[in-house]
Amino acid sequence: MTSSTLKVHHLPGAWGLPTVSPFCLKLDAWLRMAGIEHESLTVATPFAGPKGKAPWIEIGGHKLGDSTFIIAYLTQRYGVDPDAELTTEQRGMAVAIQRLIDENLYWTMVHDRWMNESNWRTFRDVVLGGLSVPVRRVLGPIARRGVRKQLEGHGMGKHSIEEVAAIGTRDVTALAAILGPKPWFFGGEPTSTDAVVYAQLINIWHPPLESEIKRAIGAQPNLVAFLDRFKARFYS
Ligand SMILES: N[C@@H](CCC(=O)N[C@@H](CS)C(=O)NCC(=O)O)C(=O)O
């Protein structure tokens, strides 16, 4: 390994997913799509990242955080762009879909994982799985309080469980309508948008956690087929 080796830091995986963080999985999926060689490193917490969040990368002695900034940087650095053929309109739609997922649907998943008591009992051992049991016992309630504050700051945490389910269901229904009968969001070949959608939806669909939003995905056969298609192409 040289100092110009690309190192990618991501949160732990579980249930067959390489990471239970949609942002980390987005980057992992995009790297597979772009065919960029890298070293993948699991971290127990996101705190060593330049923004205190995961994922982040290290290359040539520099650290860079935020999945979107990282993808933009790697696109430039390696000259590989799965979105090269997109029209201006499709590029606009790609930003809108990404915002729907990263800034809204993501928070409904966080709410389901961290605020639902039964889900939390399962999820805490996964998300904090890289820590020793005594550290996990202390850090668990602190981390949960921190996430509750984030949810309230965002606004998602102000809603009832039923309202969160309705918000997430609406997002999922919109994604199904945009995908329609196409194999990929922008037609015949996968683009970054497919990585964004896959990483978020599979993190709701696959884990053994209760969620109305998971039921909403199950009600959309084209989305379920899309998840299977993405997995077969990039994770078989
Ligand atoms: N905009 C960032 C969001 C990253 C993010 O929120 N990561 C979560 C894990 S899914 C995290 O590290 N959360 C820790 C925290 O907020 O304290 C990106 O696209 O990478």
mmCIF file of C-alpha atoms and ligand atoms in Angstrom:
data_model
loop_
_atom_site.group_PDB
_atom_site.id
_atom_site.type_symbol
_atom_site.label_atom_id
_atom_site.label_comp_id
_atom_site.label_asym_id
_atom_site.label_seq_id
_atom_site.Cartn_x
_atom_site.Cartn_y
_atom_site.Cartn_z
ATOM 1 C CA MET A 1 0.000 0.000 0.000
ATOM 2 C CA THR A 2 1.288 3.479 -0.863
ATOM 3 C CA SER A 3 0.298 6.853 0.605
ATOM 4 C CA SER A 4 -1.854 7.408 -2.499
ATOM 5 C CA THR A 5 -3.901 4.282 -1.733
ATOM 6 C CA LEU A 6 -7.506 5.284 -1.254
ATOM 7 C CA LYS A 7 -8.682 4.343 2.234
ATOM 8 C CA VAL A 8 -12.413 4.387 2.905
ATOM 9 C CA HIS A 9 -13.661 4.455 6.492
ATOM 10 C CA HIS A 10 -17.161 3.198 7.162
ATOM 11 C CA LEU A 11 -19.368 2.138 10.067
ATOM 12 C CA PRO A 12 -19.838 -1.601 10.795
ATOM 13 C CA GLY A 13 -22.023 -3.898 8.752
ATOM 14 C CA ALA A 14 -24.621 -6.450 9.827
ATOM 15 C CA TRP A 15 -27.226 -8.821 8.435
ATOM 16 C CA GLY A 16 -25.178 -9.275 5.263
ATOM 17 C CA LEU A 17 -24.942 -5.521 4.571
ATOM 18 C CA PRO A 18 -21.326 -4.225 4.345
ATOM 19 C CA THR A 19 -22.376 -1.265 6.511
ATOM 20 C CA VAL A 20 -25.607 -0.242 8.237
ATOM 21 C CA SER A 21 -24.958 3.422 7.398
ATOM 22 C CA PRO A 22 -26.750 4.473 4.184
ATOM 23 C CA PHE A 23 -24.139 7.186 3.558
ATOM 24 C CA CYS A 24 -21.278 4.698 3.902
ATOM 25 C CA LEU A 25 -23.114 2.166 1.745
ATOM 26 C CA LYS A 26 -23.790 4.836 -0.888
ATOM 27 C CA LEU A 27 -20.059 5.430 -1.191
ATOM 28 C CA ASP A 28 -19.265 1.702 -1.192
ATOM 29 C CA ALA A 29 -21.846 1.077 -3.936
ATOM 30 C CA TRP A 30 -20.594 4.037 -5.968
ATOM 31 C CA LEU A 31 -16.974 2.805 -5.714
ATOM 32 C CA ARG A 32 -18.075 -0.592 -7.013
ATOM 33 C CA MET A 33 -19.988 1.088 -9.842
ATOM 34 C CA ALA A 34 -16.975 3.256 -10.712
ATOM 35 C CA GLY A 35 -14.551 0.314 -10.338
ATOM 36 C CA ILE A 36 -12.110 2.285 -8.175
ATOM 37 C CA GLU A 37 -9.662 0.191 -6.160
ATOM 38 C CA HIS A 38 -9.592 1.035 -2.474
ATOM 39 C CA GLU A 39 -9.007 -0.261 1.016
ATOM 40 C CA SER A 40 -12.191 -0.513 3.039
ATOM 41 C CA LEU A 41 -11.806 0.009 6.808
ATOM 42 C CA THR A 42 -14.499 -0.496 9.433
ATOM 43 C CA VAL A 43 -14.560 2.035 12.267
ATOM 44 C CA ALA A 44 -16.446 1.690 15.554
ATOM 45 C CA THR A 45 -17.417 5.382 15.694
ATOM 46 C CA PRO A 46 -17.469 8.293 13.216
ATOM 47 C CA PHE A 47 -15.531 10.643 15.485
ATOM 48 C CA ALA A 48 -12.139 10.402 13.735
ATOM 49 C CA GLY A 49 -13.681 11.682 10.501
ATOM 50 C CA PRO A 50 -13.012 15.315 9.552
ATOM 51 C CA LYS A 51 -16.694 16.130 10.124
ATOM 52 C CA GLY A 52 -17.273 13.683 12.971
ATOM 53 C CA LYS A 53 -19.462 11.683 10.604
ATOM 54 C CA ALA A 54 -19.002 8.572 8.469
ATOM 55 C CA PRO A 55 -17.978 7.888 5.787
ATOM 56 C CA TRP A 56 -14.673 9.587 5.196
ATOM 57 C CA ILE A 57 -11.697 8.871 2.996
ATOM 58 C CA GLU A 58 -7.950 9.257 3.330
ATOM 59 C CA ILE A 59 -5.760 9.747 0.325
ATOM 60 C CA GLY A 60 -2.243 11.136 -0.026
ATOM 61 C CA GLY A 61 -2.229 12.124 3.652
ATOM 62 C CA HIS A 62 -5.518 14.082 3.397
ATOM 63 C CA LYS A 63 -8.902 13.281 4.912
ATOM 64 C CA LEU A 64 -12.192 14.148 3.246
ATOM 65 C CA GLY A 65 -15.677 13.731 4.733
ATOM 66 C CA ASP A 66 -19.246 13.671 3.352
ATOM 67 C CA SER A 67 -20.310 11.028 0.829
ATOM 68 C CA THR A 68 -21.368 13.597 -1.786
ATOM 69 C CA PHE A 69 -18.166 15.645 -1.570
ATOM 70 C CA ILE A 70 -16.150 12.426 -1.633
ATOM 71 C CA ILE A 71 -17.916 11.174 -4.781
ATOM 72 C CA ALA A 72 -17.400 14.557 -6.494
ATOM 73 C CA TYR A 73 -13.696 14.460 -5.554
ATOM 74 C CA LEU A 74 -13.177 10.868 -6.729
ATOM 75 C CA THR A 75 -15.008 11.582 -9.996
ATOM 76 C CA GLN A 76 -12.437 14.296 -10.702
ATOM 77 C CA ARG A 77 -9.402 12.478 -9.394
ATOM 78 C CA TYR A 78 -10.004 9.161 -11.188
ATOM 79 C CA GLY A 79 -11.846 10.574 -14.220
ATOM 80 C CA VAL A 80 -14.650 8.014 -13.854
ATOM 81 C CA ASP A 81 -18.221 9.291 -13.971
ATOM 82 C CA PRO A 82 -21.257 6.973 -14.015
ATOM 83 C CA ASP A 83 -23.361 10.123 -14.614
ATOM 84 C CA ALA A 84 -21.476 11.313 -17.697
ATOM 85 C CA GLU A 85 -24.396 10.627 -20.051
ATOM 86 C CA LEU A 86 -27.092 12.378 -18.002
ATOM 87 C CA THR A 87 -28.968 15.352 -19.478
ATOM 88 C CA THR A 88 -29.233 18.653 -17.609
ATOM 89 C CA GLU A 89 -32.798 17.759 -16.607
ATOM 90 C CA GLN A 90 -31.706 14.361 -15.303
ATOM 91 C CA ARG A 91 -28.899 15.992 -13.306
ATOM 92 C CA GLY A 92 -31.500 18.277 -11.705
ATOM 93 C CA MET A 93 -33.693 15.293 -10.896
ATOM 94 C CA ALA A 94 -30.663 13.455 -9.443
ATOM 95 C CA VAL A 95 -30.089 16.280 -6.945
ATOM 96 C CA ALA A 96 -33.793 16.305 -6.002
ATOM 97 C CA ILE A 97 -33.850 12.522 -5.446
ATOM 98 C CA GLN A 98 -30.675 12.691 -3.384
ATOM 99 C CA ARG A 99 -32.112 15.426 -1.173
ATOM 100 C CA LEU A 100 -35.329 13.454 -0.667
ATOM 101 C CA ILE A 101 -33.261 10.517 0.516
ATOM 102 C CA ASP A 102 -30.369 12.109 2.424
ATOM 103 C CA GLU A 103 -32.274 14.915 4.071
ATOM 104 C CA ASN A 104 -35.684 13.343 4.676
ATOM 105 C CA LEU A 105 -36.135 9.594 4.180
ATOM 106 C CA TYR A 106 -32.844 8.951 6.035
ATOM 107 C CA TRP A 107 -34.281 10.610 9.158
ATOM 108 C CA THR A 108 -37.416 8.448 9.109
ATOM 109 C CA MET A 109 -35.078 5.405 9.163
ATOM 110 C CA VAL A 110 -33.068 6.913 12.023
ATOM 111 C CA HIS A 111 -36.326 7.432 13.915
ATOM 112 C CA ASP A 112 -37.373 3.791 13.346
ATOM 113 C CA ARG A 113 -33.986 2.435 14.412
ATOM 114 C CA TRP A 114 -33.248 4.574 17.429
ATOM 115 C CA MET A 115 -36.635 5.586 18.889
ATOM 116 C CA ASN A 116 -38.652 2.370 18.539
ATOM 117 C CA GLU A 117 -37.880 0.425 21.769
ATOM 118 C CA SER A 118 -37.861 -3.015 20.224
ATOM 119 C CA ASN A 119 -35.751 -1.927 17.240
ATOM 120 C CA TRP A 120 -33.318 -0.127 19.515
ATOM 121 C CA ARG A 121 -32.688 -3.292 21.563
ATOM 122 C CA THR A 122 -31.602 -5.042 18.332
ATOM 123 C CA PHE A 123 -29.909 -2.113 16.623
ATOM 124 C CA ARG A 124 -27.759 -0.863 19.537
ATOM 125 C CA ASP A 125 -25.644 -4.031 19.468
ATOM 126 C CA VAL A 126 -25.058 -3.537 15.744
ATOM 127 C CA VAL A 127 -24.355 0.174 15.593
ATOM 128 C CA LEU A 128 -22.160 0.031 18.690
ATOM 129 C CA GLY A 129 -20.909 -3.480 17.859
ATOM 130 C CA GLY A 130 -17.312 -2.336 17.377
ATOM 131 C CA LEU A 131 -17.079 -1.296 21.044
ATOM 132 C CA SER A 132 -16.475 -3.555 24.035
ATOM 133 C CA VAL A 133 -19.603 -4.510 25.999
ATOM 134 C CA PRO A 134 -18.812 -2.292 29.055
ATOM 135 C CA VAL A 135 -18.098 0.735 26.800
ATOM 136 C CA ARG A 136 -21.249 -0.014 24.804
ATOM 137 C CA ARG A 137 -23.357 -0.048 27.994
ATOM 138 C CA VAL A 138 -22.122 3.427 28.922
ATOM 139 C CA LEU A 139 -22.089 4.901 25.437
ATOM 140 C CA GLY A 140 -25.454 3.442 24.296
ATOM 141 C CA PRO A 141 -27.755 5.763 26.263
ATOM 142 C CA ILE A 142 -25.472 8.768 25.566
ATOM 143 C CA ALA A 143 -25.488 8.078 21.824
ATOM 144 C CA ARG A 144 -29.262 7.606 21.897
ATOM 145 C CA ARG A 145 -29.782 10.946 23.660
ATOM 146 C CA GLY A 146 -27.552 12.580 21.017
ATOM 147 C CA VAL A 147 -29.585 11.074 18.172
ATOM 148 C CA ARG A 148 -32.856 12.156 19.832
ATOM 149 C CA LYS A 149 -31.491 15.725 19.871
ATOM 150 C CA GLN A 150 -30.488 15.457 16.190
ATOM 151 C CA LEU A 151 -33.970 14.181 15.304
ATOM 152 C CA GLU A 152 -35.590 17.060 17.172
ATOM 153 C CA GLY A 153 -33.246 19.592 15.578
ATOM 154 C CA HIS A 154 -34.106 18.235 12.136
ATOM 155 C CA GLY A 155 -37.822 18.264 12.971
ATOM 156 C CA MET A 156 -38.472 14.549 12.298
ATOM 157 C CA GLY A 157 -38.259 13.914 16.029
ATOM 158 C CA LYS A 158 -41.194 16.251 16.649
ATOM 159 C CA HIS A 159 -43.588 13.943 14.778
ATOM 160 C CA SER A 160 -45.624 10.996 16.092
ATOM 161 C CA ILE A 161 -44.709 7.475 14.945
ATOM 162 C CA GLU A 162 -47.729 7.511 12.610
ATOM 163 C CA GLU A 163 -46.652 10.826 11.094
ATOM 164 C CA VAL A 164 -43.082 9.586 10.543
ATOM 165 C CA ALA A 165 -44.498 6.486 8.841
ATOM 166 C CA ALA A 166 -46.693 8.659 6.596
ATOM 167 C CA ILE A 167 -43.712 10.878 5.658
ATOM 168 C CA GLY A 168 -41.492 7.899 4.818
ATOM 169 C CA THR A 169 -44.257 6.139 2.904
ATOM 170 C CA ARG A 170 -44.787 9.222 0.779
ATOM 171 C CA ASP A 171 -41.066 9.341 -0.090
ATOM 172 C CA VAL A 172 -41.011 5.647 -0.986
ATOM 173 C CA THR A 173 -44.150 5.998 -3.117
ATOM 174 C CA ALA A 174 -42.563 8.955 -4.936
ATOM 175 C CA LEU A 175 -39.398 6.931 -5.640
ATOM 176 C CA ALA A 176 -41.483 4.050 -7.011
ATOM 177 C CA ALA A 177 -43.357 6.484 -9.280
ATOM 178 C CA ILE A 178 -40.103 8.020 -10.577
ATOM 179 C CA LEU A 179 -38.546 4.606 -11.253
ATOM 180 C CA GLY A 180 -41.680 3.255 -12.954
ATOM 181 C CA PRO A 181 -40.935 0.298 -15.264
ATOM 182 C CA LYS A 182 -37.311 1.374 -15.938
ATOM 183 C CA PRO A 183 -34.502 -0.924 -14.723
ATOM 184 C CA TRP A 184 -32.497 2.044 -13.354
ATOM 185 C CA PHE A 185 -33.549 5.542 -12.333
ATOM 186 C CA PHE A 186 -32.282 7.122 -15.530
ATOM 187 C CA GLY A 187 -32.936 4.310 -17.962
ATOM 188 C CA GLY A 188 -30.758 1.526 -19.282
ATOM 189 C CA GLU A 189 -27.572 1.925 -17.228
ATOM 190 C CA PRO A 190 -26.991 2.516 -13.495
ATOM 191 C CA THR A 191 -25.862 5.954 -12.289
ATOM 192 C CA SER A 192 -24.936 7.509 -8.947
ATOM 193 C CA THR A 193 -28.639 8.012 -8.208
ATOM 194 C CA ASP A 194 -29.139 4.240 -8.207
ATOM 195 C CA ALA A 195 -26.360 3.920 -5.608
ATOM 196 C CA VAL A 196 -28.016 6.619 -3.479
ATOM 197 C CA VAL A 197 -31.446 4.956 -3.668
ATOM 198 C CA TYR A 198 -30.125 1.426 -3.163
ATOM 199 C CA ALA A 199 -28.026 2.339 -0.113
ATOM 200 C CA GLN A 200 -30.957 3.945 1.668
ATOM 201 C CA LEU A 201 -33.769 1.572 0.695
ATOM 202 C CA ILE A 202 -31.816 -1.637 1.366
ATOM 203 C CA ASN A 203 -31.000 -0.279 4.837
ATOM 204 C CA ILE A 204 -34.738 -0.046 5.525
ATOM 205 C CA TRP A 205 -35.790 -3.161 3.603
ATOM 206 C CA HIS A 206 -33.209 -5.731 4.682
ATOM 207 C CA PRO A 207 -32.555 -5.442 8.469
ATOM 208 C CA PRO A 208 -34.850 -7.438 10.779
ATOM 209 C CA LEU A 209 -36.381 -4.297 12.297
ATOM 210 C CA GLU A 210 -40.011 -3.173 12.511
ATOM 211 C CA SER A 211 -40.943 -0.397 10.143
ATOM 212 C CA GLU A 212 -44.042 0.860 8.369
ATOM 213 C CA ILE A 213 -41.695 2.288 5.745
ATOM 214 C CA LYS A 214 -40.337 -1.187 5.087
ATOM 215 C CA ARG A 215 -43.929 -2.281 4.460
ATOM 216 C CA ALA A 216 -44.274 0.656 2.046
ATOM 217 C CA ILE A 217 -41.245 -0.611 0.077
ATOM 218 C CA GLY A 218 -42.741 -4.105 0.019
ATOM 219 C CA ALA A 219 -45.899 -2.632 -1.522
ATOM 220 C CA GLN A 220 -43.875 -1.408 -4.546
ATOM 221 C CA PRO A 221 -42.805 -4.427 -6.646
ATOM 222 C CA ASN A 222 -40.667 -2.249 -8.940
ATOM 223 C CA LEU A 223 -38.592 -1.009 -5.977
ATOM 224 C CA VAL A 224 -38.133 -4.524 -4.612
ATOM 225 C CA ALA A 225 -37.051 -5.694 -8.076
ATOM 226 C CA PHE A 226 -34.690 -2.698 -8.296
ATOM 227 C CA LEU A 227 -33.031 -3.673 -4.991
ATOM 228 C CA ASP A 228 -32.569 -7.256 -6.233
ATOM 229 C CA ARG A 229 -31.198 -5.970 -9.553
ATOM 230 C CA PHE A 230 -28.695 -3.651 -7.874
ATOM 231 C CA LYS A 231 -27.554 -6.383 -5.507
ATOM 232 C CA ALA A 232 -27.111 -8.890 -8.349
ATOM 233 C CA ARG A 233 -25.083 -6.378 -10.384
ATOM 234 C CA PHE A 234 -22.827 -4.944 -7.664
ATOM 235 C CA TYR A 235 -22.936 -7.251 -4.638
ATOM 236 C CA SER A 236 -23.224 -10.771 -6.027
HETATM 237 N N1 LIG B 1 -23.913 14.338 4.725
HETATM 238 C C1 LIG B 1 -23.129 13.263 5.261
HETATM 239 C C2 LIG B 1 -23.940 12.549 6.321
HETATM 240 C C3 LIG B 1 -23.141 11.460 7.036
HETATM 241 C C4 LIG B 1 -23.858 10.943 8.281
HETATM 242 O O1 LIG B 1 -24.797 11.540 8.806
HETATM 243 N N2 LIG B 1 -23.356 9.811 8.779
HETATM 244 C C5 LIG B 1 -23.904 9.249 9.986
HETATM 245 C C6 LIG B 1 -23.896 7.729 9.903
HETATM 246 S S1 LIG B 1 -25.178 7.149 8.835
HETATM 247 C C7 LIG B 1 -23.014 9.640 11.139
HETATM 248 O O2 LIG B 1 -21.811 9.514 11.064
HETATM 249 N N3 LIG B 1 -23.625 10.085 12.229
HETATM 250 C C8 LIG B 1 -22.914 10.386 13.425
HETATM 251 C C9 LIG B 1 -23.320 11.675 14.045
HETATM 252 O O3 LIG B 1 -24.056 12.448 13.411
HETATM 253 O O4 LIG B 1 -22.899 11.901 15.180
HETATM 254 C C10 LIG B 1 -22.698 12.323 4.143
HETATM 255 O O5 LIG B 1 -23.306 12.348 3.061
HETATM 256 O O6 LIG B 1 -21.705 11.621 4.309
#
